[in-house]
CSV table of C-alpha atoms in Angstrom, one decimal:
chain,number,residue,atom,x,y,z
A,1,MET,CA,131.1,26.3,35.9
A,2,SER,CA,133.7,26.6,38.5
A,3,LYS,CA,136.0,29.7,37.8
A,4,PRO,CA,139.2,31.3,39.9
A,5,PHE,CA,138.0,34.0,42.3
A,6,TYR,CA,140.8,36.4,43.6
A,7,ILE,CA,139.9,39.0,46.3
A,8,THR,CA,142.1,41.3,48.3
A,9,THR,CA,141.8,43.5,51.4
A,10,THR,CA,144.5,46.4,51.7
A,11,THR,CA,147.0,45.4,54.9
A,12,PRO,CA,146.3,47.7,57.6
A,13,TYR,CA,148.6,49.6,59.5
A,14,VAL,CA,149.4,48.4,62.8
A,15,ASN,CA,150.1,51.1,64.7
A,16,SER,CA,146.5,50.4,66.6
A,17,ASP,CA,143.9,48.4,67.6
A,18,PRO,CA,141.6,47.1,64.6
A,19,HIS,CA,138.9,49.5,63.6
A,20,LEU,CA,135.3,49.4,62.8
A,21,GLY,CA,136.4,50.6,59.3
A,22,PHE,CA,138.8,47.3,59.0
A,23,ALA,CA,135.5,45.2,59.9
A,24,LEU,CA,133.6,46.8,57.0
A,25,GLU,CA,136.4,45.5,54.7
A,26,ILE,CA,137.4,42.4,55.8
A,27,VAL,CA,133.1,41.9,55.5
A,28,GLU,CA,132.7,42.6,52.7
A,29,ALA,CA,135.1,41.4,51.0
A,30,ASP,CA,134.2,37.8,52.9
A,31,ILE,CA,130.2,38.4,51.6
A,32,LEU,CA,131.9,38.4,48.0
A,33,VAL,CA,133.8,35.3,48.3
A,34,ARG,CA,131.2,33.1,50.3
A,35,PHE,CA,128.9,34.6,47.5
A,36,HIS,CA,131.7,32.9,44.7
A,37,LYS,CA,131.7,29.7,47.3
A,38,VAL,CA,128.4,29.2,46.5
A,39,LEU,CA,128.7,29.9,42.5
A,40,GLY,CA,131.3,26.9,43.2
A,41,ASP,CA,134.5,29.2,42.4
A,42,GLU,CA,137.3,28.5,43.3
A,43,ILE,CA,138.6,30.9,46.1
A,44,PHE,CA,141.6,32.8,47.3
A,45,PHE,CA,141.3,35.6,49.6
A,46,ASN,CA,144.0,37.3,51.1
A,47,THR,CA,144.0,40.0,54.3
A,48,GLY,CA,147.1,41.0,56.3
A,49,THR,CA,149.1,43.6,58.4
A,50,ASP,CA,151.1,46.4,56.5
A,51,GLU,CA,154.4,47.0,59.5
A,52,HIS,CA,157.2,48.8,58.1
A,53,GLY,CA,157.5,52.2,58.0
A,54,VAL,CA,158.0,55.7,59.9
A,55,LYS,CA,154.7,55.7,61.5
A,56,ILE,CA,155.2,52.3,63.1
A,57,TYR,CA,159.1,53.0,63.9
A,58,ARG,CA,158.3,56.0,65.9
A,59,LYS,CA,155.2,54.2,68.0
A,60,ALA,CA,157.9,51.4,68.9
A,61,GLU,CA,160.0,54.1,70.1
A,62,GLU,CA,157.4,55.8,72.1
A,63,VAL,CA,156.7,52.5,73.7
A,64,GLY,CA,160.1,51.0,74.8
A,65,LYS,CA,159.7,48.0,72.4
A,66,SER,CA,161.6,47.1,69.2
A,67,ALA,CA,159.6,47.4,65.7
A,68,GLN,CA,159.3,44.0,65.5
A,69,GLU,CA,157.7,42.9,69.2
A,70,TYR,CA,155.8,46.0,68.4
A,71,VAL,CA,154.1,44.4,64.8
A,72,ASP,CA,153.8,41.0,66.4
A,73,SER,CA,151.5,42.0,69.0
A,74,TYR,CA,149.1,44.2,66.9
A,75,ALA,CA,149.3,42.0,64.0
A,76,ALA,CA,148.1,39.1,66.2
A,77,ARG,CA,145.0,41.3,67.4
A,78,PHE,CA,143.9,41.9,63.5
A,79,LYS,CA,144.8,37.9,62.9
A,80,GLU,CA,142.4,37.4,66.3
A,81,LEU,CA,139.6,39.9,64.5
A,82,LEU,CA,138.5,36.9,61.8
A,83,PRO,CA,136.9,35.0,63.3
A,84,VAL,CA,135.4,37.0,65.5
A,85,LEU,CA,133.9,38.6,62.6
A,86,ASN,CA,132.7,34.4,61.0
A,87,ILE,CA,135.5,35.6,57.9
A,88,SER,CA,136.3,32.4,55.9
A,89,SER,CA,138.3,30.1,58.2
A,90,ASP,CA,140.5,29.7,54.8
A,91,ILE,CA,141.8,33.3,54.8
A,92,ASN,CA,145.5,33.9,53.8
A,93,PHE,CA,146.7,36.5,56.5
A,94,ILE,CA,150.2,37.9,55.4
A,95,ARG,CA,152.7,40.2,57.1
A,96,THR,CA,154.6,42.6,55.3
A,97,THR,CA,157.6,41.6,57.6
A,98,ASP,CA,157.8,37.9,56.4
A,99,ALA,CA,160.6,36.1,55.0
A,100,HIS,CA,159.1,35.4,51.8
A,101,HIS,CA,157.2,38.6,51.6
A,102,LYS,CA,160.5,40.5,52.1
A,103,SER,CA,162.3,39.0,49.6
A,104,ALA,CA,159.3,39.2,46.9
A,105,ALA,CA,159.3,42.9,47.2
A,106,GLN,CA,162.8,43.1,46.6
A,107,GLU,CA,162.5,40.9,43.3
A,108,PHE,CA,159.8,42.9,42.5
A,109,TRP,CA,162.3,46.3,42.8
A,110,LYS,CA,164.8,44.5,40.7
A,111,ARG,CA,162.6,44.1,37.6
A,112,CYS,CA,161.4,47.8,38.0
A,113,LEU,CA,165.1,48.7,38.2
A,114,ALA,CA,165.8,46.7,35.3
A,115,GLY,CA,163.1,48.4,33.3
A,116,GLY,CA,165.0,51.7,33.9
A,117,ASP,CA,161.9,53.3,36.2
A,118,ILE,CA,164.0,53.5,39.5
A,119,TYR,CA,166.7,56.4,39.8
A,120,LYS,CA,168.2,57.6,42.4
A,121,LYS,CA,168.1,61.6,43.2
A,122,GLU,CA,168.0,64.5,45.8
A,123,TYR,CA,164.9,65.7,46.6
A,124,GLU,CA,162.2,68.1,49.3
A,125,VAL,CA,159.2,67.3,50.2
A,126,LYS,CA,156.1,68.0,52.2
A,127,TYR,CA,155.5,64.7,54.0
A,128,CYS,CA,152.3,63.1,56.5
A,129,VAL,CA,153.4,60.8,58.4
A,130,GLY,CA,149.7,59.7,59.3
A,131,CYS,CA,149.0,58.5,55.5
A,132,GLU,CA,152.6,57.7,54.8
A,133,LEU,CA,152.6,59.4,51.7
A,134,GLU,CA,154.3,62.8,50.0
A,135,LYS,CA,151.8,65.7,49.7
A,136,THR,CA,151.6,68.7,47.5
A,137,ASP,CA,150.4,71.9,48.6
A,138,SER,CA,147.2,71.8,46.6
A,139,GLU,CA,146.4,68.4,48.6
A,140,LEU,CA,147.2,70.5,52.1
A,141,VAL,CA,144.3,72.7,54.1
A,142,ASP,CA,146.0,75.5,56.2
A,143,GLY,CA,149.1,73.2,56.3
A,144,LYS,CA,148.1,70.1,57.0
A,145,CYS,CA,146.8,67.2,55.7
A,146,PRO,CA,142.6,66.7,55.6
A,147,ILE,CA,143.0,63.4,56.7
A,148,HIS,CA,145.3,64.0,59.5
A,149,PRO,CA,145.3,67.6,61.0
A,150,ASN,CA,146.4,66.6,64.2
A,151,LEU,CA,149.7,66.0,62.8
A,152,GLU,CA,152.6,67.9,61.2
A,153,VAL,CA,153.4,67.6,57.6
A,154,GLU,CA,157.1,66.8,57.8
A,155,ILE,CA,159.8,68.3,55.5
A,156,ILE,CA,161.9,65.9,54.4
A,157,LYS,CA,165.3,66.2,52.8
A,158,GLU,CA,167.6,64.1,51.7
A,159,GLU,CA,168.5,61.5,48.5
A,160,ASN,CA,166.2,58.5,47.5
A,161,TYR,CA,165.3,56.4,45.0
A,162,PHE,CA,162.3,57.5,43.0
A,163,PHE,CA,159.8,55.0,40.6
A,164,ARG,CA,159.1,56.8,37.2
A,165,PHE,CA,155.3,57.1,37.9
A,166,SER,CA,155.3,60.0,35.0
A,167,LYS,CA,156.0,57.3,32.3
A,168,TYR,CA,153.3,55.5,33.2
A,169,GLN,CA,150.5,58.5,32.9
A,170,GLN,CA,149.3,57.4,29.2
A,171,PRO,CA,149.3,54.0,29.7
A,172,LEU,CA,147.2,54.0,33.0
A,173,LEU,CA,144.8,55.8,30.8
A,174,ASP,CA,144.8,53.8,28.4
A,175,TYR,CA,144.1,50.5,30.5
A,176,TYR,CA,141.1,52.8,32.1
A,177,LYS,CA,139.6,53.0,28.8
A,178,GLN,CA,139.8,49.4,28.1
A,179,ASN,CA,138.4,48.3,31.5
A,180,LYS,CA,135.2,50.5,32.0
A,181,GLU,CA,134.5,48.8,34.9
A,182,PHE,CA,138.0,49.0,36.8
A,183,VAL,CA,137.6,51.1,39.4
A,184,ILE,CA,133.7,51.0,41.6
A,185,PRO,CA,131.5,53.0,41.8
A,186,ASP,CA,132.1,55.2,38.9
A,187,PHE,CA,132.2,58.4,40.8
A,188,ARG,CA,136.0,57.2,42.1
A,189,PHE,CA,136.6,56.2,38.7
A,190,ASN,CA,136.0,59.7,37.6
A,191,GLU,CA,138.0,61.2,40.4
A,192,ILE,CA,141.1,58.8,39.2
A,193,ARG,CA,141.2,59.0,35.9
A,194,LYS,CA,140.9,63.0,36.7
A,195,PHE,CA,144.0,62.5,38.7
A,196,VAL,CA,146.1,61.1,36.2
A,197,GLU,CA,145.1,63.5,33.5
A,198,GLY,CA,146.4,66.3,35.6
A,199,GLY,CA,150.1,64.5,34.9
A,200,LEU,CA,152.0,62.5,37.3
A,201,GLN,CA,154.9,62.8,40.0
A,202,ASP,CA,157.7,60.3,40.4
A,203,PHE,CA,157.3,59.4,43.7
A,204,SER,CA,159.9,58.3,46.0
A,205,VAL,CA,160.6,54.6,46.9
A,206,SER,CA,163.1,54.7,49.6
A,207,ARG,CA,164.3,56.1,52.9
A,208,LEU,CA,167.1,56.2,54.2
A,209,LYS,CA,168.3,53.4,56.2
A,210,ALA,CA,170.5,56.1,59.2
A,211,LYS,CA,167.3,57.9,59.5
A,212,MET,CA,164.8,55.2,59.5
A,213,PRO,CA,166.1,51.6,59.5
A,214,TRP,CA,162.6,49.7,59.7
A,215,GLY,CA,161.7,48.2,56.6
A,216,VAL,CA,162.8,46.1,53.7
A,217,ALA,CA,166.2,46.6,52.5
A,218,VAL,CA,167.0,47.9,48.8
A,219,PRO,CA,168.4,45.7,47.2
A,220,ASP,CA,172.5,45.5,46.4
A,221,ASP,CA,172.3,49.5,48.6
A,222,GLU,CA,173.1,49.0,52.1
A,223,THR,CA,172.2,52.6,53.1
A,224,GLN,CA,168.1,52.3,51.9
A,225,VAL,CA,164.9,50.8,52.8
A,226,MET,CA,162.2,50.4,50.3
A,227,TYR,CA,159.7,53.1,51.4
A,228,VAL,CA,156.4,51.6,53.0
A,229,TRP,CA,153.9,51.8,50.2
A,230,PHE,CA,156.0,50.4,47.8
A,231,ASP,CA,157.0,47.4,50.1
A,232,ALA,CA,153.1,46.7,50.9
A,233,LEU,CA,151.6,46.8,47.7
A,234,VAL,CA,153.5,43.6,46.6
A,235,ASN,CA,152.1,41.7,49.1
A,236,TYR,CA,149.0,41.4,47.1
A,237,ILE,CA,150.9,38.5,45.0
A,238,SER,CA,153.5,37.4,47.2
A,239,ALA,CA,150.8,36.1,48.9
A,240,LEU,CA,150.2,33.9,45.7
A,241,GLY,CA,153.8,33.0,46.3
A,242,TRP,CA,155.4,35.3,43.4
A,243,PRO,CA,158.1,35.3,42.1
A,244,GLU,CA,159.3,31.2,42.6
A,245,GLU,CA,158.6,30.8,38.5
A,246,GLU,CA,155.7,32.8,38.6
A,247,SER,CA,153.9,30.0,40.6
A,248,ASP,CA,150.7,28.2,39.2
A,249,ASN,CA,148.4,29.8,42.5
A,250,PHE,CA,149.8,33.3,40.7
A,251,LYS,CA,148.5,32.0,37.3
A,252,LYS,CA,145.5,30.9,38.1
A,253,PHE,CA,144.2,33.6,40.4
A,254,TRP,CA,146.0,36.9,39.2
A,255,GLY,CA,145.9,36.4,36.1
A,256,SER,CA,147.4,37.1,32.7
A,257,LEU,CA,148.2,40.4,31.0
A,258,GLU,CA,145.3,39.4,28.4
A,259,SER,CA,143.0,38.3,31.0
A,260,PRO,CA,143.4,39.7,34.9
A,261,ASN,CA,141.6,38.5,37.6
A,262,GLY,CA,143.0,40.2,40.8
A,263,VAL,CA,140.2,42.1,42.8
A,264,GLN,CA,140.5,44.4,45.8
A,265,ILE,CA,138.7,46.3,48.0
A,266,ALA,CA,140.2,49.6,50.0
A,267,GLY,CA,138.8,52.6,51.2
A,268,LYS,CA,138.5,56.1,49.7
A,269,ASP,CA,141.9,57.3,51.0
A,270,ASN,CA,143.6,54.5,49.5
A,271,LEU,CA,142.2,55.0,45.6
A,272,ARG,CA,145.3,56.7,44.3
A,273,GLN,CA,147.7,54.1,45.5
A,274,GLN,CA,145.7,51.1,45.1
A,275,SER,CA,144.5,52.1,41.2
A,276,ALA,CA,147.2,54.5,39.7
A,277,MET,CA,150.7,53.7,41.7
A,278,TRP,CA,150.2,50.0,42.1
A,279,GLN,CA,148.9,49.7,38.8
A,280,ALA,CA,152.3,51.5,37.2
A,281,MET,CA,154.3,49.5,38.9
A,282,LEU,CA,153.0,46.0,37.7
A,283,MET,CA,153.5,47.3,34.6
A,284,SER,CA,156.9,48.2,35.2
A,285,ALA,CA,157.8,44.4,36.7
A,286,GLY,CA,156.0,43.8,33.6
A,287,LEU,CA,153.2,41.8,35.4
A,288,PRO,CA,148.8,41.8,35.0
A,289,ASN,CA,147.3,44.9,36.3
A,290,SER,CA,144.5,44.1,38.7
A,291,LYS,CA,140.7,43.3,37.3
A,292,GLN,CA,139.1,45.9,39.5
A,293,ILE,CA,139.7,47.6,42.6
A,294,ILE,CA,136.2,48.5,44.9
A,295,ILE,CA,136.3,51.5,46.7
A,296,HIS,CA,134.4,52.4,50.1
A,297,GLY,CA,134.1,55.3,52.2
A,298,PHE,CA,134.5,56.3,55.8
A,299,ILE,CA,132.6,54.9,58.8
A,300,ASN,CA,131.6,58.2,61.5
A,301,SER,CA,130.4,58.4,64.2
A,302,ASP,CA,127.6,60.6,65.2
A,303,GLY,CA,128.9,62.8,62.0
A,304,GLN,CA,132.5,63.0,63.2
A,305,LYS,CA,135.2,61.2,62.0
A,306,MET,CA,136.2,58.3,64.7
A,307,SER,CA,139.2,59.4,66.2
A,308,LYS,CA,140.7,58.3,69.6
A,309,SER,CA,141.6,61.8,71.0
A,310,LEU,CA,137.6,62.4,70.3
A,311,GLY,CA,136.9,59.2,71.9
A,312,ASN,CA,134.3,57.8,69.4
A,313,VAL,CA,136.2,55.0,68.3
A,314,ILE,CA,133.9,52.0,67.8
A,315,ASP,CA,135.6,49.0,68.7
A,316,PRO,CA,134.7,45.8,66.5
A,317,PHE,CA,135.3,43.1,69.2
A,318,GLU,CA,132.7,45.0,72.0
A,319,VAL,CA,130.1,45.1,68.8
A,320,VAL,CA,130.2,41.6,68.6
A,321,GLU,CA,130.5,41.0,72.0
A,322,LYS,CA,127.3,42.5,72.4
A,323,TYR,CA,125.2,41.5,69.4
A,324,GLY,CA,126.5,38.7,67.9
A,325,ALA,CA,128.9,38.6,64.7
A,326,ASP,CA,125.9,38.2,62.1
A,327,ALA,CA,124.6,41.7,63.7
A,328,LEU,CA,127.5,43.9,62.8
A,329,ARG,CA,127.6,42.0,59.0
A,330,TYR,CA,124.4,43.0,58.7
A,331,TRP,CA,125.0,46.4,59.6
A,332,ILE,CA,127.9,46.9,57.2
A,333,SER,CA,126.3,45.3,54.4
A,334,ARG,CA,122.7,46.8,54.7
A,335,GLU,CA,122.9,49.9,56.7
A,336,MET,CA,126.5,51.0,55.8
A,337,SER,CA,125.9,52.5,52.2
A,338,THR,CA,128.1,50.3,49.5
A,339,PHE,CA,130.3,53.4,48.2
A,340,GLU,CA,129.8,56.0,50.6
A,341,ASP,CA,130.4,57.2,53.7
A,342,GLY,CA,128.0,56.1,56.8
A,343,ASP,CA,127.5,56.7,60.4
A,344,PHE,CA,127.4,54.5,63.3
A,345,THR,CA,126.3,55.4,66.8
A,346,TRP,CA,125.1,52.7,69.1
A,347,ASP,CA,121.7,54.1,69.3
A,348,LYS,CA,120.8,53.9,65.5
A,349,PHE,CA,122.7,50.1,65.6
A,350,LYS,CA,120.5,48.9,68.7
A,351,GLU,CA,117.8,50.6,66.5
A,352,SER,CA,118.2,48.7,63.3
A,353,TYR,CA,119.2,45.4,65.2
A,354,ASN,CA,115.5,45.5,66.9
A,355,ALA,CA,113.7,46.1,63.3
A,356,ASN,CA,115.4,44.2,61.4
A,357,LEU,CA,117.0,41.3,62.7
A,358,ALA,CA,114.9,40.7,65.9
A,359,ASN,CA,111.5,41.9,65.0
A,360,GLY,CA,112.2,40.8,61.3
A,361,LEU,CA,114.2,37.8,59.9
A,362,GLY,CA,114.4,36.6,63.5
A,363,ASN,CA,110.7,37.2,64.4
A,364,LEU,CA,109.5,35.8,61.2
A,365,THR,CA,112.1,32.3,60.7
A,366,SER,CA,110.2,31.8,64.8
A,367,ARG,CA,106.7,32.7,63.7
A,368,ILE,CA,106.7,30.4,60.2
A,369,LEU,CA,108.4,27.8,62.2
A,370,LYS,CA,105.6,27.7,64.8
A,371,MET,CA,102.8,27.7,62.3
A,372,ALA,CA,104.6,24.5,60.8
A,373,VAL,CA,104.8,22.6,64.0
A,374,ASN,CA,101.6,23.6,64.1
A,375,ALA,CA,100.0,22.6,61.1
A,376,GLU,CA,102.3,19.1,62.0
A,377,LEU,CA,104.5,20.2,58.6
A,378,ALA,CA,107.8,18.2,60.2
A,379,THR,CA,110.3,18.8,56.7
A,380,TYR,CA,110.9,21.7,54.2
A,381,ASN,CA,113.6,19.9,51.5
A,382,LEU,CA,112.6,22.2,48.5
A,383,GLN,CA,116.1,24.6,49.4
A,384,PRO,CA,117.3,26.8,46.2
A,385,THR,CA,119.8,25.2,44.4
A,386,THR,CA,120.7,29.0,42.8
A,387,PHE,CA,120.9,32.4,43.5
A,388,ASP,CA,118.2,34.6,41.6
A,389,ALA,CA,119.4,36.6,39.1
A,390,GLU,CA,118.1,40.1,40.0
A,391,PHE,CA,120.1,39.3,43.5
A,392,SER,CA,123.2,37.9,41.6
A,393,ASN,CA,123.5,40.8,39.3
A,394,TYR,CA,123.8,43.2,42.4
A,395,LEU,CA,126.9,40.8,44.2
A,396,GLU,CA,128.4,41.0,40.1
A,397,LYS,CA,128.5,44.5,40.3
A,398,ARG,CA,129.3,44.8,44.2
A,399,GLU,CA,126.4,46.7,45.2
A,400,ILE,CA,126.3,44.7,48.1
A,401,GLN,CA,123.8,47.2,50.1
A,402,LYS,CA,121.5,46.5,46.9
A,403,ALA,CA,121.5,42.4,47.5
A,404,ALA,CA,120.9,43.0,51.0
A,405,ASP,CA,118.1,45.1,50.4
A,406,TRP,CA,117.0,42.4,48.2
A,407,ILE,CA,116.4,39.8,50.8
A,408,TRP,CA,114.6,42.1,53.2
A,409,VAL,CA,112.4,43.2,50.5
A,410,LYS,CA,111.2,39.0,50.5
A,411,ILE,CA,111.1,39.3,54.6
A,412,LYS,CA,108.7,42.3,54.2
A,413,ALA,CA,106.7,40.6,51.7
A,414,ALA,CA,106.6,37.5,53.6
A,415,ASP,CA,105.3,39.3,57.1
A,416,GLU,CA,102.3,41.1,55.0
A,417,PHE,CA,101.5,38.0,53.4
A,418,ILE,CA,101.2,36.2,56.9
A,419,ALA,CA,99.1,39.6,57.7
A,420,LYS,CA,97.3,39.2,54.5
A,421,GLU,CA,96.0,36.0,54.5
A,422,GLU,CA,96.2,34.4,58.2
A,423,PRO,CA,97.6,31.0,57.6
A,424,PHE,CA,97.8,30.2,61.5
A,425,LYS,CA,94.2,30.8,61.3
A,426,LYS,CA,93.5,29.9,57.8
A,427,VAL,CA,94.6,26.2,58.9
A,428,LYS,CA,92.2,25.4,61.8
A,429,VAL,CA,89.1,26.0,59.2
A,430,ASP,CA,90.7,24.7,55.6
A,431,VAL,CA,92.9,22.4,56.7
A,432,ASP,CA,94.6,21.9,53.1
A,433,ALA,CA,93.9,25.6,52.1
A,434,GLY,CA,96.3,26.7,55.4
A,435,LYS,CA,98.8,23.7,54.8
A,436,LYS,CA,99.1,25.2,51.6
A,437,ASP,CA,100.0,29.1,52.9
A,438,ILE,CA,102.3,27.6,55.3
A,439,GLY,CA,104.3,25.6,52.8
A,440,TYR,CA,104.6,28.7,50.6
A,441,LEU,CA,105.7,30.5,53.3
A,442,LEU,CA,108.6,27.8,54.1
A,443,GLY,CA,109.6,28.2,50.6
A,444,GLU,CA,110.1,32.1,51.0
A,445,LEU,CA,112.6,31.6,54.4
A,446,SER,CA,114.2,28.8,52.6
A,447,LEU,CA,114.7,31.1,50.1
A,448,ILE,CA,115.4,34.1,52.3
A,449,ALA,CA,118.0,31.9,54.4
A,450,TYR,CA,120.0,30.8,51.6
A,451,HIS,CA,120.8,34.0,50.1
A,452,ALA,CA,121.6,34.9,53.7
A,453,GLN,CA,124.2,32.9,53.5
A,454,PRO,CA,127.2,35.3,52.5
A,455,PHE,CA,125.6,38.3,54.7
A,456,LEU,CA,124.4,36.2,57.7
A,457,PRO,CA,126.7,33.1,57.9
A,458,ASP,CA,125.3,31.7,61.4
A,459,ALA,CA,121.7,32.8,61.3
A,460,SER,CA,121.1,31.5,57.8
A,461,GLN,CA,122.7,27.9,58.4
A,462,LYS,CA,120.7,27.2,62.0
A,463,ILE,CA,117.6,28.3,59.5
A,464,LEU,CA,118.4,25.9,56.7
A,465,MET,CA,119.0,23.2,59.5
A,466,ALA,CA,115.5,23.7,61.2
A,467,LEU,CA,114.0,23.4,58.0
A,468,GLN,CA,115.2,19.7,58.0
A,469,ASN,CA,113.6,18.7,61.6
A,470,ILE,CA,111.1,21.1,61.7
A,471,THR,CA,110.0,21.3,65.9
A,472,LEU,CA,109.7,23.0,68.9
A,473,GLU,CA,113.1,22.6,70.0
A,474,THR,CA,114.7,22.5,66.7
A,475,ILE,CA,113.4,26.6,66.4
A,476,PRO,CA,116.2,28.5,66.7
A,477,ARG,CA,116.3,31.8,68.7
A,478,LEU,CA,117.7,34.5,65.9
A,479,PHE,CA,118.6,37.8,67.3
A,480,PRO,CA,117.2,38.1,71.1
A,481,ARG,CA,115.4,41.5,71.2
A,482,ILE,CA,117.9,44.1,73.1
A,483,GLU,CA,115.6,46.5,75.6
């Protein structure tokens, strides 16, 4: 039975070109989307760009552009990456500078204000521009933000609006208790639960326009603009057409207070914003909470955090140009841990490509189809009509790496069957027995390709098409070995 499935990535900050971390997030989300599409579910898939805030305002000033010109150029680069990664073509792409999003953010503000959760006060706080977050002394290491140690922590002293985050400590803990898989993996859920149990501090949700004019205007106060996180988080529902009459799309895909439906995927540095701040904001506005937050790790390079200063940032455009979209999607889904940090080097990537794609799936496909041609088996039409229960269970639990491993277990088993039974020899002395073995292998190849659809959309379709008309000419050349 078809059901609505909503998933959104975070909206990356457009102060630089897309990096491998964003590719990881959007590919993981797309794998889940393609899985649900095969199941026949109705999909709303959202991504986009976060385009306000002091970091962008300063970057634009540095390069002598208006903030709008600056974000336009980078937003285009993120949008260009989607087809390069073979992301589902019906994905929704939202920009936080879109007129509708800005009006939605203002309506959200008004609802929180009406609920008594936005107030104004003078304050002084330590602030990391890189994170666009306030920092306590306990979160700093030697006076620096551990995520952005190259940036000076700034002191902000001004009169701003605040959100009553402290009011939502118990409601958040209650929601966590009622929804056992709200945050996955469980160790991240434990982390955010411990953070909330420790007590919540109200946080600033505006900035003085005189100091930082690049943001969504605060309703009925020309002196202030919204703090970037308050504005950006609203994109998850403004993308659905909210708030116009609590649109049908919103009700269908975001769900209700009793039955939330929104799934979000984010990096571990977004845990607090997505699973606590945003959830409290939704409660304040009287809207359904998210159904689930999926938290992934960081991608390092040869044991070091990727950074421009170290010269180790990996460009996803370059990876796809050299190896193809399916190769990068394979690495993200199987070589990268779904929930922990991973490590990318060109040597490791090439080694994995040759071992598991060129010598693995590519070689297996070629061998089986060539045996079928020699045995005069022209087609194989018994394509599976549903996913294996174990495989489905992994993806329902968002265990992307385990689901990918399930496919490669099948590939290994098929290779072992060929080595043991040698059907290419058997068919020459016992035609029926040899054809039976080759028919079994065609079935296994069809099964592998069917389950690979969410991960390797291009290769899987080439295999499934080749099985409909098996000739030497139709055997796809998948993943040529790279020397």
